[in-house]
């Protein structure tokens, strides 16, 4: 939930509240203490919440996401989500099997909020790495994302 308060004289007044549901757990090895929260400026005078969920993994697959939450109209909502990393490593019982470790495939993604004079600036998504079988390619589409009034779209 996001609560927005205004300070007047000696008291605080609740101006706005928004409830947002984000799938934060990806895998059963999830650790809540590794979440990262930041407040980037995504446009002229527009501060958003950035939540990085480091993800989790099982059976050699590891996956994490990041979310941007911003005020749209009078409510806060999730405006952009992308997979920050995804990897797949084959399982081997042999600890000396270095070939299995070297055959890991994975991708990492990052965003750059581009400069502009608008309330919602374009976002550039860059992706590095190689695709492993069964990884979610739709979450790794590099390019420029623009705000359409509701969310960022490619």
Tab-separated table of C-alpha atoms in Angstrom:
chain	number	residue	atom	x	y	z
A	1	UNK	CA	0.000	0.000	0.000
A	2	UNK	CA	1.083	3.564	-0.667
A	3	UNK	CA	-0.106	6.333	1.640
A	4	UNK	CA	0.367	9.987	0.747
A	5	UNK	CA	0.249	12.571	3.535
A	6	UNK	CA	0.322	16.370	3.578
A	7	UNK	CA	1.753	18.359	6.459
A	8	UNK	CA	-0.169	21.458	7.503
A	9	UNK	CA	0.595	23.495	10.602
A	10	UNK	CA	1.263	20.889	13.291
A	11	UNK	CA	-0.617	17.910	11.881
A	12	UNK	CA	-0.527	15.434	9.012
A	13	UNK	CA	-3.524	14.759	6.779
A	14	UNK	CA	-4.015	11.627	4.653
A	15	UNK	CA	-4.324	12.831	1.056
A	16	UNK	CA	-4.339	9.561	-0.873
A	17	UNK	CA	-4.019	5.827	-0.445
A	18	UNK	CA	-3.500	3.166	-3.086
A	19	UNK	CA	-3.363	-0.602	-2.769
A	20	UNK	CA	-1.210	-2.487	-5.247
A	21	UNK	CA	-0.722	-6.214	-5.652
A	22	UNK	CA	2.680	-7.309	-6.946
A	23	UNK	CA	3.815	-10.903	-7.237
A	24	UNK	CA	7.009	-10.627	-5.211
A	25	UNK	CA	7.946	-14.254	-4.696
A	26	UNK	CA	9.556	-16.169	-7.555
A	27	UNK	CA	10.700	-19.545	-6.308
A	28	UNK	CA	10.669	-21.105	-2.894
A	29	UNK	CA	14.194	-19.940	-1.946
A	30	UNK	CA	12.893	-16.374	-1.651
A	31	UNK	CA	14.534	-14.173	1.000
A	32	UNK	CA	12.658	-11.028	1.988
A	33	UNK	CA	15.789	-9.273	3.283
A	34	UNK	CA	17.255	-9.002	-0.232
A	35	UNK	CA	14.557	-6.739	-1.672
A	36	UNK	CA	15.742	-3.314	-2.819
A	37	UNK	CA	13.626	-0.172	-2.823
A	38	UNK	CA	14.561	3.129	-4.449
A	39	UNK	CA	12.793	6.341	-5.528
A	40	UNK	CA	13.930	7.318	-9.040
A	41	UNK	CA	12.648	10.352	-10.890
A	42	UNK	CA	10.826	8.976	-13.933
A	43	UNK	CA	9.817	12.353	-15.324
A	44	UNK	CA	9.727	16.037	-14.574
A	45	UNK	CA	8.922	16.247	-10.842
A	46	UNK	CA	7.592	12.665	-10.861
A	47	UNK	CA	9.130	10.358	-8.258
A	48	UNK	CA	8.299	6.661	-8.500
A	49	UNK	CA	8.991	3.657	-6.305
A	50	UNK	CA	11.416	1.084	-7.706
A	51	UNK	CA	11.119	-2.361	-6.111
A	52	UNK	CA	13.658	-5.043	-7.034
A	53	UNK	CA	12.678	-8.574	-6.122
A	54	UNK	CA	15.825	-10.688	-6.313
A	55	UNK	CA	13.823	-13.782	-7.057
A	56	UNK	CA	14.495	-17.346	-6.276
A	57	UNK	CA	15.319	-20.548	-7.944
A	58	UNK	CA	14.867	-24.252	-8.010
A	59	UNK	CA	16.407	-27.010	-10.102
A	60	UNK	CA	18.961	-24.719	-11.728
A	61	UNK	CA	16.599	-21.926	-12.766
A	62	UNK	CA	16.937	-18.509	-11.129
A	63	UNK	CA	14.647	-15.567	-11.865
A	64	UNK	CA	14.124	-11.999	-10.544
A	65	UNK	CA	11.986	-8.953	-11.349
A	66	UNK	CA	11.873	-5.205	-10.856
A	67	UNK	CA	8.791	-3.008	-10.706
A	68	UNK	CA	8.143	0.720	-11.062
A	69	UNK	CA	5.172	2.070	-9.121
A	70	UNK	CA	4.046	5.608	-9.922
A	71	UNK	CA	1.133	7.920	-9.319
A	72	UNK	CA	-1.222	7.889	-12.301
A	73	UNK	CA	-4.069	10.301	-11.832
A	74	UNK	CA	-5.001	10.029	-8.160
A	75	UNK	CA	-3.769	6.473	-7.508
A	76	UNK	CA	-0.447	4.690	-7.407
A	77	UNK	CA	-0.095	1.707	-9.699
A	78	UNK	CA	2.471	-0.611	-11.197
A	79	UNK	CA	3.512	1.059	-14.463
A	80	UNK	CA	6.460	-1.123	-15.541
A	81	UNK	CA	7.714	-4.604	-14.701
A	82	UNK	CA	10.656	-6.398	-16.233
A	83	UNK	CA	12.722	-9.475	-15.527
A	84	UNK	CA	16.128	-8.358	-14.242
A	85	UNK	CA	17.855	-11.713	-14.594
A	86	UNK	CA	17.095	-15.250	-15.622
A	87	UNK	CA	19.422	-18.217	-15.723
A	88	UNK	CA	19.288	-21.918	-16.291
A	89	UNK	CA	22.131	-24.255	-15.292
A	90	UNK	CA	21.951	-28.000	-15.874
A	91	UNK	CA	21.990	-30.073	-12.719
A	92	UNK	CA	24.926	-32.393	-12.122
A	93	UNK	CA	25.621	-34.708	-9.171
A	94	UNK	CA	29.340	-34.518	-9.954
A	95	UNK	CA	30.887	-31.490	-8.211
A	96	UNK	CA	33.900	-31.723	-10.537
A	97	UNK	CA	31.736	-31.457	-13.664
A	98	UNK	CA	32.919	-28.030	-14.850
A	99	UNK	CA	31.318	-28.521	-18.282
A	100	UNK	CA	27.861	-28.395	-16.660
A	101	UNK	CA	28.724	-25.117	-14.906
A	102	UNK	CA	30.025	-23.561	-18.123
A	103	UNK	CA	26.850	-24.517	-19.990
A	104	UNK	CA	24.730	-22.153	-17.912
A	105	UNK	CA	22.689	-19.770	-20.020
A	106	UNK	CA	21.218	-16.577	-18.751
A	107	UNK	CA	20.218	-13.014	-19.333
A	108	UNK	CA	20.468	-9.796	-17.382
A	109	UNK	CA	18.443	-6.670	-18.013
A	110	UNK	CA	18.722	-3.066	-16.885
A	111	UNK	CA	16.729	0.107	-17.428
A	112	UNK	CA	17.706	3.698	-18.083
A	113	UNK	CA	15.155	6.449	-17.563
A	114	UNK	CA	15.763	8.799	-20.463
A	115	UNK	CA	15.835	12.582	-20.033
A	116	UNK	CA	12.735	14.533	-21.031
A	117	UNK	CA	10.467	17.412	-19.962
A	118	UNK	CA	7.379	15.232	-19.537
A	119	UNK	CA	5.867	13.671	-16.414
A	120	UNK	CA	6.657	10.141	-17.697
A	121	UNK	CA	9.943	9.878	-19.600
A	122	UNK	CA	10.719	6.980	-21.963
A	123	UNK	CA	12.564	3.978	-20.511
A	124	UNK	CA	15.331	2.115	-22.344
A	125	UNK	CA	15.543	-1.611	-21.516
A	126	UNK	CA	18.877	-3.247	-22.341
A	127	UNK	CA	19.498	-6.977	-22.247
A	128	UNK	CA	22.769	-8.910	-22.149
A	129	UNK	CA	23.361	-12.635	-22.264
A	130	UNK	CA	22.058	-15.673	-24.026
A	131	UNK	CA	18.683	-17.356	-23.957
A	132	UNK	CA	18.307	-20.707	-22.236
A	133	UNK	CA	15.524	-23.161	-23.113
A	134	UNK	CA	12.141	-22.287	-21.594
A	135	UNK	CA	13.123	-18.821	-20.341
A	136	UNK	CA	10.525	-16.074	-20.652
A	137	UNK	CA	11.645	-14.143	-23.746
A	138	UNK	CA	8.629	-11.827	-23.540
A	139	UNK	CA	10.125	-10.311	-20.382
A	140	UNK	CA	13.416	-9.518	-22.125
A	141	UNK	CA	12.400	-7.432	-25.127
A	142	UNK	CA	15.030	-4.686	-25.352
A	143	UNK	CA	14.167	-1.258	-26.655
A	144	UNK	CA	12.388	1.959	-25.767
A	145	UNK	CA	9.217	1.796	-23.650
A	146	UNK	CA	6.818	4.751	-23.551
A	147	UNK	CA	4.025	5.599	-21.154
A	148	UNK	CA	0.572	5.226	-22.756
A	149	UNK	CA	-1.435	6.866	-19.951
A	150	UNK	CA	-1.712	3.628	-17.953
A	151	UNK	CA	1.639	1.832	-18.189
A	152	UNK	CA	4.875	1.632	-20.159
A	153	UNK	CA	4.602	-0.317	-23.431
A	154	UNK	CA	7.091	-1.306	-26.115
